Each structure stands twice: as structure tokens, then as C-alpha cells.
């Protein structure tokens, strides 16, 4: 393996954690593709993107950033980091510079996710408590992971990580796809992000698009090989 093989950095989205990439990691490791799946703080677009950018910048050699869901918004901003050579969107938001998640979603009919969010609060130093959201447990299977076995979905619902509500209003400070090649997987039966949002963002970014009919938002869990295949394509193209 030459050192020019990019390291794949897998960025999970809201209501999930790095373990959601397990099947994809296994696939990539089988091909000796260097890969890490760092934790996403889920506290805000600018701060989360800065964290992802710092992870990428500390890796020797080129990096391909892969973002699922909200993670797509993060790689859009973090992707301007010098050693990032490609972006892969997996059932994800591809924002334009100056655009927020709320604005991009607002162009299309809302997904079932929006009416099934549960609000919590968390403490913030020297300020009032802030709001974070999870998916209501009873709605989690149909909204997030309709094509994942029920016993797995129950675990995912219990272990989901909340997203700070403020993240929906923050505007992207950059759009790395303007200068770097991108790939996108559209989950055709996504109930968390309207698939039209995924198609629109991917087309605007000029991404190479693969659409999987019948795939839920949790496509990395239900179809890790298909997700890994697209990442492998990006790795080959940028090696």
C-alpha cells in the first residue's frame, strides 16, 4: 500500500454515533484502506466542522471526508482543509456557502423526522440551558432505519446522540465542493431527510451520484457494502 492512498474519515450525523459506520469500516479495512470514524460533537455547525477539520489536518497525507446526514454539512465546511482531496455525501446535506440546514430543507416538503423530534435541554457555561433534539423512540424505526432489523433498530434508538437545535440555523462558512471532487449516495426511501434535498444538493455540487432505491436514512447500517463501494470509487479517483 502506497502512502498516497487517502485516509477515509467517516463523520456520523445526528441521532447516531461512530459505531453506525462499523460495517463500512470493516469493508474498507478488508481492502487495506486507512480509515477512522471520529466522534462528532453535535453541538453546532461551526464548532463541529472545526473539530472535523482539525482531525483531518492532523492526518499525514491526503484525506477523503465522508459525511452521513448532518455530517454532510460538516464535511462541506471542513473540506476546505488543505489535505482533503475528496468529499463523499451519504444520505446527507450538501450546503452552499452562506446556507443553513433549515434553509436547504425549507425548499422542499418536510420529512417525517421534523414532527417526531423530542426536545431536551443541556447546560451551557454562563448561559441559559440550550435545546437539543432526538427522534422519539417509537418513531425511530420508521423515520431513521426502516430497512434495518427491528432488534438492531431498538438498540440504535436507545443509543442515539442528540443534536443541538441551534445547528439547524447556523450558516455554512464555506462549500468545499466548489473546489474539490464529490460523490453522493441518495437514499431513495429516506424518511429523515427528504431524498429531494439529497438529490438537489448533490446535483448543485456536481457530485457523482448513486441512488439506492428503497434505502432508509441508515443506509450505512443496512447496506454497508454499497456505501463502501462509493467510498472506494472516491479513494481510487483521488489516489
PDB file of C-alpha atoms in Angstrom:
ATOM      1  CA  UNK A   1       0.000   0.000   0.000  1.00  0.00           C
ATOM      2  CA  UNK A   2       1.468   3.344  -1.021  1.00  0.00           C
ATOM      3  CA  UNK A   3       1.235   6.356   1.251  1.00  0.00           C
ATOM      4  CA  UNK A   4      -0.721   8.149  -1.478  1.00  0.00           C
ATOM      5  CA  UNK A   5      -3.856   6.157  -0.607  1.00  0.00           C
ATOM      6  CA  UNK A   6      -6.081   8.723   1.101  1.00  0.00           C
ATOM      7  CA  UNK A   7      -7.220   8.120   4.654  1.00  0.00           C
ATOM      8  CA  UNK A   8     -11.009   7.920   4.855  1.00  0.00           C
ATOM      9  CA  UNK A   9     -12.541   9.951   7.697  1.00  0.00           C
ATOM     10  CA  UNK A  10     -16.144   8.883   8.392  1.00  0.00           C
ATOM     11  CA  UNK A  11     -18.276  11.602  10.014  1.00  0.00           C
ATOM     12  CA  UNK A  12     -21.548  10.369  11.518  1.00  0.00           C
ATOM     13  CA  UNK A  13     -24.621  12.584  11.726  1.00  0.00           C
ATOM     14  CA  UNK A  14     -27.222  13.357  14.357  1.00  0.00           C
ATOM     15  CA  UNK A  15     -29.089  10.636  16.283  1.00  0.00           C
ATOM     16  CA  UNK A  16     -26.205   8.180  15.675  1.00  0.00           C
ATOM     17  CA  UNK A  17     -22.612   7.610  16.726  1.00  0.00           C
ATOM     18  CA  UNK A  18     -19.381   6.364  15.139  1.00  0.00           C
ATOM     19  CA  UNK A  19     -20.484   2.738  15.624  1.00  0.00           C
ATOM     20  CA  UNK A  20     -23.051   3.302  12.860  1.00  0.00           C
ATOM     21  CA  UNK A  21     -20.087   3.079  10.442  1.00  0.00           C
ATOM     22  CA  UNK A  22     -18.955  -0.366  11.705  1.00  0.00           C
ATOM     23  CA  UNK A  23     -19.964  -2.288   8.572  1.00  0.00           C
ATOM     24  CA  UNK A  24     -18.386   0.316   6.301  1.00  0.00           C
ATOM     25  CA  UNK A  25     -15.161   0.343   8.340  1.00  0.00           C
ATOM     26  CA  UNK A  26     -14.984  -3.452   8.033  1.00  0.00           C
ATOM     27  CA  UNK A  27     -15.400  -3.237   4.241  1.00  0.00           C
ATOM     28  CA  UNK A  28     -12.665  -0.606   3.841  1.00  0.00           C
ATOM     29  CA  UNK A  29     -10.240  -2.346   6.200  1.00  0.00           C
ATOM     30  CA  UNK A  30     -10.617  -5.504   4.140  1.00  0.00           C
ATOM     31  CA  UNK A  31      -9.151  -3.517   1.225  1.00  0.00           C
ATOM     32  CA  UNK A  32      -6.380  -2.042   3.401  1.00  0.00           C
ATOM     33  CA  UNK A  33      -7.825   1.451   3.012  1.00  0.00           C
ATOM     34  CA  UNK A  34      -6.829   3.531   6.065  1.00  0.00           C
ATOM     35  CA  UNK A  35      -9.978   4.673   7.862  1.00  0.00           C
ATOM     36  CA  UNK A  36     -11.053   6.395  11.087  1.00  0.00           C
ATOM     37  CA  UNK A  37     -14.519   7.259  12.410  1.00  0.00           C
ATOM     38  CA  UNK A  38     -14.108  10.072  14.960  1.00  0.00           C
ATOM     39  CA  UNK A  39     -16.909  11.246  17.264  1.00  0.00           C
ATOM     40  CA  UNK A  40     -18.996  14.169  16.028  1.00  0.00           C
ATOM     41  CA  UNK A  41     -19.712  16.571  18.929  1.00  0.00           C
ATOM     42  CA  UNK A  42     -23.173  17.524  17.510  1.00  0.00           C
ATOM     43  CA  UNK A  43     -23.062  20.908  19.229  1.00  0.00           C
ATOM     44  CA  UNK A  44     -23.135  23.335  16.281  1.00  0.00           C
ATOM     45  CA  UNK A  45     -22.168  23.613  12.624  1.00  0.00           C
ATOM     46  CA  UNK A  46     -19.131  25.880  13.004  1.00  0.00           C
ATOM     47  CA  UNK A  47     -17.659  24.162  16.074  1.00  0.00           C
ATOM     48  CA  UNK A  48     -18.330  20.627  14.795  1.00  0.00           C
ATOM     49  CA  UNK A  49     -16.817  21.462  11.381  1.00  0.00           C
ATOM     50  CA  UNK A  50     -13.761  22.946  13.114  1.00  0.00           C
ATOM     51  CA  UNK A  51     -13.353  19.681  15.032  1.00  0.00           C
ATOM     52  CA  UNK A  52     -13.593  17.570  11.857  1.00  0.00           C
ATOM     53  CA  UNK A  53     -11.142  19.906  10.092  1.00  0.00           C
ATOM     54  CA  UNK A  54      -8.648  19.549  12.940  1.00  0.00           C
ATOM     55  CA  UNK A  55      -8.888  15.749  12.791  1.00  0.00           C
ATOM     56  CA  UNK A  56      -8.245  15.813   9.028  1.00  0.00           C
ATOM     57  CA  UNK A  57      -5.366  18.298   9.312  1.00  0.00           C
ATOM     58  CA  UNK A  58      -3.526  16.042  11.786  1.00  0.00           C
ATOM     59  CA  UNK A  59      -3.515  13.075   9.370  1.00  0.00           C
ATOM     60  CA  UNK A  60      -0.366  12.603   7.282  1.00  0.00           C
ATOM     61  CA  UNK A  61      -1.224  12.570   3.594  1.00  0.00           C
ATOM     62  CA  UNK A  62      -4.463  13.038   1.685  1.00  0.00           C
ATOM     63  CA  UNK A  63      -7.909  12.621   3.255  1.00  0.00           C
ATOM     64  CA  UNK A  64     -11.335  11.740   1.826  1.00  0.00           C
ATOM     65  CA  UNK A  65     -14.083  13.088   4.087  1.00  0.00           C
ATOM     66  CA  UNK A  66     -17.321  11.088   4.222  1.00  0.00           C
ATOM     67  CA  UNK A  67     -20.383  12.628   5.865  1.00  0.00           C
ATOM     68  CA  UNK A  68     -23.688  10.983   6.747  1.00  0.00           C
ATOM     69  CA  UNK A  69     -26.755  13.192   7.214  1.00  0.00           C
ATOM     70  CA  UNK A  70     -25.764  16.300   9.249  1.00  0.00           C
ATOM     71  CA  UNK A  71     -22.170  15.091   8.811  1.00  0.00           C
ATOM     72  CA  UNK A  72     -22.521  16.165   5.171  1.00  0.00           C
ATOM     73  CA  UNK A  73     -22.899  19.785   6.271  1.00  0.00           C
ATOM     74  CA  UNK A  74     -19.730  19.411   8.354  1.00  0.00           C
ATOM     75  CA  UNK A  75     -17.567  17.974   5.553  1.00  0.00           C
ATOM     76  CA  UNK A  76     -18.832  20.785   3.293  1.00  0.00           C
ATOM     77  CA  UNK A  77     -17.184  23.301   5.627  1.00  0.00           C
ATOM     78  CA  UNK A  78     -14.256  21.199   6.916  1.00  0.00           C
ATOM     79  CA  UNK A  79     -13.398  20.057   3.390  1.00  0.00           C
ATOM     80  CA  UNK A  80     -11.538  23.281   2.639  1.00  0.00           C
ATOM     81  CA  UNK A  81      -8.698  21.858   4.793  1.00  0.00           C
ATOM     82  CA  UNK A  82      -5.624  21.610   2.581  1.00  0.00           C
ATOM     83  CA  UNK A  83      -5.073  17.835   2.632  1.00  0.00           C
ATOM     84  CA  UNK A  84      -8.731  16.963   1.927  1.00  0.00           C
ATOM     85  CA  UNK A  85      -8.885  15.657  -1.653  1.00  0.00           C
ATOM     86  CA  UNK A  86     -12.496  14.465  -1.945  1.00  0.00           C
ATOM     87  CA  UNK A  87     -15.931  14.544  -0.324  1.00  0.00           C
ATOM     88  CA  UNK A  88     -18.491  11.739  -0.112  1.00  0.00           C
ATOM     89  CA  UNK A  89     -22.071  12.510   0.921  1.00  0.00           C
ATOM     90  CA  UNK A  90     -24.100   9.583   2.293  1.00  0.00           C
ATOM     91  CA  UNK A  91     -27.827  10.436   2.605  1.00  0.00           C
ATOM     92  CA  UNK A  92     -26.521  13.855   3.537  1.00  0.00           C
ATOM     93  CA  UNK A  93     -26.891  17.619   3.365  1.00  0.00           C
ATOM     94  CA  UNK A  94     -24.587  19.352   0.862  1.00  0.00           C
ATOM     95  CA  UNK A  95     -24.897  23.014   1.810  1.00  0.00           C
ATOM     96  CA  UNK A  96     -23.982  26.075  -0.226  1.00  0.00           C
ATOM     97  CA  UNK A  97     -21.785  28.731   1.374  1.00  0.00           C
ATOM     98  CA  UNK A  98     -23.989  31.011   3.493  1.00  0.00           C
ATOM     99  CA  UNK A  99     -26.847  28.483   3.654  1.00  0.00           C
ATOM    100  CA  UNK A 100     -28.246  26.783   6.775  1.00  0.00           C
ATOM    101  CA  UNK A 101     -29.739  23.306   7.162  1.00  0.00           C
ATOM    102  CA  UNK A 102     -33.116  24.914   7.815  1.00  0.00           C
ATOM    103  CA  UNK A 103     -32.918  26.915   4.576  1.00  0.00           C
ATOM    104  CA  UNK A 104     -31.927  23.932   2.447  1.00  0.00           C
ATOM    105  CA  UNK A 105     -34.659  21.740   3.974  1.00  0.00           C
ATOM    106  CA  UNK A 106     -37.185  24.542   3.632  1.00  0.00           C
ATOM    107  CA  UNK A 107     -37.025  24.412  -0.176  1.00  0.00           C
ATOM    108  CA  UNK A 108     -38.762  21.010  -0.127  1.00  0.00           C
ATOM    109  CA  UNK A 109     -41.644  19.305   1.704  1.00  0.00           C
ATOM    110  CA  UNK A 110     -40.586  18.396   5.257  1.00  0.00           C
ATOM    111  CA  UNK A 111     -39.709  14.789   6.045  1.00  0.00           C
ATOM    112  CA  UNK A 112     -41.499  12.789   8.799  1.00  0.00           C
ATOM    113  CA  UNK A 113     -38.447  13.460  11.012  1.00  0.00           C
ATOM    114  CA  UNK A 114     -39.493  17.032  11.736  1.00  0.00           C
ATOM    115  CA  UNK A 115     -42.760  16.159  13.507  1.00  0.00           C
ATOM    116  CA  UNK A 116     -41.110  13.357  15.503  1.00  0.00           C
ATOM    117  CA  UNK A 117     -38.356  15.266  17.289  1.00  0.00           C
ATOM    118  CA  UNK A 118     -38.218  15.243  21.092  1.00  0.00           C
ATOM    119  CA  UNK A 119     -36.731  18.250  22.882  1.00  0.00           C
ATOM    120  CA  UNK A 120     -34.272  18.073  25.770  1.00  0.00           C
ATOM    121  CA  UNK A 121     -32.059  20.706  27.368  1.00  0.00           C
ATOM    122  CA  UNK A 122     -28.391  20.717  28.298  1.00  0.00           C
ATOM    123  CA  UNK A 123     -26.344  23.076  30.493  1.00  0.00           C
ATOM    124  CA  UNK A 124     -24.140  25.755  28.919  1.00  0.00           C
ATOM    125  CA  UNK A 125     -21.459  27.565  30.948  1.00  0.00           C
ATOM    126  CA  UNK A 126     -22.576  31.089  31.974  1.00  0.00           C
ATOM    127  CA  UNK A 127     -25.767  30.916  29.897  1.00  0.00           C
ATOM    128  CA  UNK A 128     -29.294  29.555  29.954  1.00  0.00           C
ATOM    129  CA  UNK A 129     -29.713  25.862  29.140  1.00  0.00           C
ATOM    130  CA  UNK A 130     -29.680  25.127  25.396  1.00  0.00           C
ATOM    131  CA  UNK A 131     -32.071  22.878  23.474  1.00  0.00           C
ATOM    132  CA  UNK A 132     -31.102  19.588  21.845  1.00  0.00           C
ATOM    133  CA  UNK A 133     -33.262  17.095  19.959  1.00  0.00           C
ATOM    134  CA  UNK A 134     -33.556  13.335  19.496  1.00  0.00           C
ATOM    135  CA  UNK A 135     -36.032  11.266  17.479  1.00  0.00           C
ATOM    136  CA  UNK A 136     -38.973   9.990  19.534  1.00  0.00           C
ATOM    137  CA  UNK A 137     -38.162   6.324  20.235  1.00  0.00           C
ATOM    138  CA  UNK A 138     -41.444   4.964  18.863  1.00  0.00           C
ATOM    139  CA  UNK A 139     -40.896   6.840  15.570  1.00  0.00           C
ATOM    140  CA  UNK A 140     -37.188   5.993  15.266  1.00  0.00           C
ATOM    141  CA  UNK A 141     -37.564   2.751  13.233  1.00  0.00           C
ATOM    142  CA  UNK A 142     -39.788   4.232  10.514  1.00  0.00           C
ATOM    143  CA  UNK A 143     -38.012   7.608  10.377  1.00  0.00           C
ATOM    144  CA  UNK A 144     -34.379   6.561  10.614  1.00  0.00           C
ATOM    145  CA  UNK A 145     -33.910   2.885   9.889  1.00  0.00           C
ATOM    146  CA  UNK A 146     -36.891   1.255   8.174  1.00  0.00           C
ATOM    147  CA  UNK A 147     -34.680  -1.312   6.383  1.00  0.00           C
ATOM    148  CA  UNK A 148     -32.716  -2.360   9.496  1.00  0.00           C
ATOM    149  CA  UNK A 149     -33.780  -5.413  11.580  1.00  0.00           C
ATOM    150  CA  UNK A 150     -36.098  -4.442  14.452  1.00  0.00           C
ATOM    151  CA  UNK A 151     -33.781  -5.680  17.224  1.00  0.00           C
ATOM    152  CA  UNK A 152     -30.896  -3.594  15.841  1.00  0.00           C
ATOM    153  CA  UNK A 153     -33.147  -0.542  15.478  1.00  0.00           C
ATOM    154  CA  UNK A 154     -34.220  -0.765  19.132  1.00  0.00           C
ATOM    155  CA  UNK A 155     -30.564  -0.538  20.174  1.00  0.00           C
ATOM    156  CA  UNK A 156     -29.896   2.351  17.776  1.00  0.00           C
ATOM    157  CA  UNK A 157     -32.922   4.240  19.139  1.00  0.00           C
ATOM    158  CA  UNK A 158     -31.731   3.821  22.733  1.00  0.00           C
ATOM    159  CA  UNK A 159     -28.164   4.865  21.903  1.00  0.00           C
ATOM    160  CA  UNK A 160     -28.914   7.855  19.654  1.00  0.00           C
ATOM    161  CA  UNK A 161     -26.956  11.043  20.257  1.00  0.00           C
ATOM    162  CA  UNK A 162     -28.834  14.359  20.364  1.00  0.00           C
ATOM    163  CA  UNK A 163     -28.132  17.332  18.088  1.00  0.00           C
ATOM    164  CA  UNK A 164     -28.097  20.910  19.374  1.00  0.00           C
ATOM    165  CA  UNK A 165     -31.179  22.601  17.902  1.00  0.00           C
ATOM    166  CA  UNK A 166     -29.108  25.703  17.081  1.00  0.00           C
ATOM    167  CA  UNK A 167     -27.256  23.687  14.430  1.00  0.00           C
ATOM    168  CA  UNK A 168     -30.267  23.999  12.097  1.00  0.00           C
ATOM    169  CA  UNK A 169     -29.907  27.793  11.903  1.00  0.00           C
ATOM    170  CA  UNK A 170     -26.126  28.180  11.547  1.00  0.00           C
ATOM    171  CA  UNK A 171     -24.897  29.107   8.077  1.00  0.00           C
ATOM    172  CA  UNK A 172     -22.068  27.246   6.330  1.00  0.00           C
ATOM    173  CA  UNK A 173     -18.931  29.399   6.163  1.00  0.00           C
ATOM    174  CA  UNK A 174     -17.603  27.559   3.085  1.00  0.00           C
ATOM    175  CA  UNK A 175     -18.586  24.969   0.463  1.00  0.00           C
ATOM    176  CA  UNK A 176     -15.603  22.746  -0.258  1.00  0.00           C
ATOM    177  CA  UNK A 177     -17.363  21.030  -3.174  1.00  0.00           C
ATOM    178  CA  UNK A 178     -16.791  24.192  -5.195  1.00  0.00           C
ATOM    179  CA  UNK A 179     -13.109  23.265  -5.489  1.00  0.00           C
ATOM    180  CA  UNK A 180     -12.940  19.545  -4.628  1.00  0.00           C
ATOM    181  CA  UNK A 181     -14.475  16.483  -6.303  1.00  0.00           C
ATOM    182  CA  UNK A 182     -17.529  14.978  -4.646  1.00  0.00           C
ATOM    183  CA  UNK A 183     -19.622  11.823  -4.665  1.00  0.00           C
ATOM    184  CA  UNK A 184     -23.109  11.339  -3.266  1.00  0.00           C
ATOM    185  CA  UNK A 185     -25.329   8.432  -2.292  1.00  0.00           C
ATOM    186  CA  UNK A 186     -29.048   9.241  -2.290  1.00  0.00           C
ATOM    187  CA  UNK A 187     -31.210   7.019  -0.072  1.00  0.00           C
ATOM    188  CA  UNK A 188     -34.390   6.693  -2.123  1.00  0.00           C
ATOM    189  CA  UNK A 189     -36.702   5.847   0.804  1.00  0.00           C
ATOM    190  CA  UNK A 190     -35.199   8.272   3.336  1.00  0.00           C
ATOM    191  CA  UNK A 191     -37.736   9.493   5.928  1.00  0.00           C
ATOM    192  CA  UNK A 192     -35.245  11.633   7.881  1.00  0.00           C
ATOM    193  CA  UNK A 193     -34.047  13.831   5.005  1.00  0.00           C
ATOM    194  CA  UNK A 194     -36.349  14.238   2.009  1.00  0.00           C
ATOM    195  CA  UNK A 195     -34.479  12.430  -0.832  1.00  0.00           C
ATOM    196  CA  UNK A 196     -35.206  15.533  -2.968  1.00  0.00           C
ATOM    197  CA  UNK A 197     -32.939  17.510  -0.595  1.00  0.00           C
ATOM    198  CA  UNK A 198     -30.169  14.949  -1.149  1.00  0.00           C
ATOM    199  CA  UNK A 199     -30.626  14.985  -4.946  1.00  0.00           C
ATOM    200  CA  UNK A 200     -30.709  18.781  -5.111  1.00  0.00           C
ATOM    201  CA  UNK A 201     -27.548  19.230  -3.012  1.00  0.00           C
ATOM    202  CA  UNK A 202     -25.663  16.535  -4.916  1.00  0.00           C
ATOM    203  CA  UNK A 203     -26.595  17.984  -8.305  1.00  0.00           C
ATOM    204  CA  UNK A 204     -25.665  21.516  -7.224  1.00  0.00           C
ATOM    205  CA  UNK A 205     -22.293  20.234  -6.007  1.00  0.00           C
ATOM    206  CA  UNK A 206     -21.663  18.489  -9.326  1.00  0.00           C
ATOM    207  CA  UNK A 207     -21.276  15.216  -7.428  1.00  0.00           C
ATOM    208  CA  UNK A 208     -21.077  11.750  -8.971  1.00  0.00           C
ATOM    209  CA  UNK A 209     -24.414  10.353  -7.771  1.00  0.00           C
ATOM    210  CA  UNK A 210     -25.549   6.835  -6.891  1.00  0.00           C
ATOM    211  CA  UNK A 211     -29.170   6.348  -5.836  1.00  0.00           C
ATOM    212  CA  UNK A 212     -30.284   3.301  -3.848  1.00  0.00           C
ATOM    213  CA  UNK A 213     -33.997   2.716  -4.197  1.00  0.00           C
ATOM    214  CA  UNK A 214     -35.681   1.559  -1.013  1.00  0.00           C
ATOM    215  CA  UNK A 215     -32.739   2.565   1.211  1.00  0.00           C
ATOM    216  CA  UNK A 216     -33.534   4.204   4.551  1.00  0.00           C
ATOM    217  CA  UNK A 217     -31.591   7.028   6.182  1.00  0.00           C
ATOM    218  CA  UNK A 218     -29.487   4.378   7.966  1.00  0.00           C
ATOM    219  CA  UNK A 219     -28.112   3.095   4.647  1.00  0.00           C
ATOM    220  CA  UNK A 220     -24.593   2.749   6.098  1.00  0.00           C
ATOM    221  CA  UNK A 221     -26.028   0.232   8.597  1.00  0.00           C
ATOM    222  CA  UNK A 222     -28.364  -1.604   6.205  1.00  0.00           C
ATOM    223  CA  UNK A 223     -26.135  -1.588   3.093  1.00  0.00           C
ATOM    224  CA  UNK A 224     -22.518  -1.072   4.173  1.00  0.00           C
ATOM    225  CA  UNK A 225     -21.111  -2.657   1.010  1.00  0.00           C
ATOM    226  CA  UNK A 226     -22.945  -0.198  -1.278  1.00  0.00           C
ATOM    227  CA  UNK A 227     -21.726   2.733   0.839  1.00  0.00           C
ATOM    228  CA  UNK A 228     -18.159   1.351   0.890  1.00  0.00           C
ATOM    229  CA  UNK A 229     -18.245   0.852  -2.895  1.00  0.00           C
ATOM    230  CA  UNK A 230     -18.882   4.565  -3.441  1.00  0.00           C
ATOM    231  CA  UNK A 231     -16.126   5.478  -0.954  1.00  0.00           C
ATOM    232  CA  UNK A 232     -13.731   3.088  -2.740  1.00  0.00           C
ATOM    233  CA  UNK A 233     -14.554   4.860  -6.006  1.00  0.00           C
ATOM    234  CA  UNK A 234     -13.669   8.209  -4.417  1.00  0.00           C
ATOM    235  CA  UNK A 235     -10.443   6.788  -2.970  1.00  0.00           C
ATOM    236  CA  UNK A 236      -9.411   5.373  -6.348  1.00  0.00           C
ATOM    237  CA  UNK A 237     -10.176   8.651  -8.122  1.00  0.00           C
ATOM    238  CA  UNK A 238      -8.153  10.705  -5.647  1.00  0.00           C
ATOM    239  CA  UNK A 239      -5.187   8.333  -5.156  1.00  0.00           C
TER     240      UNK A 239
END
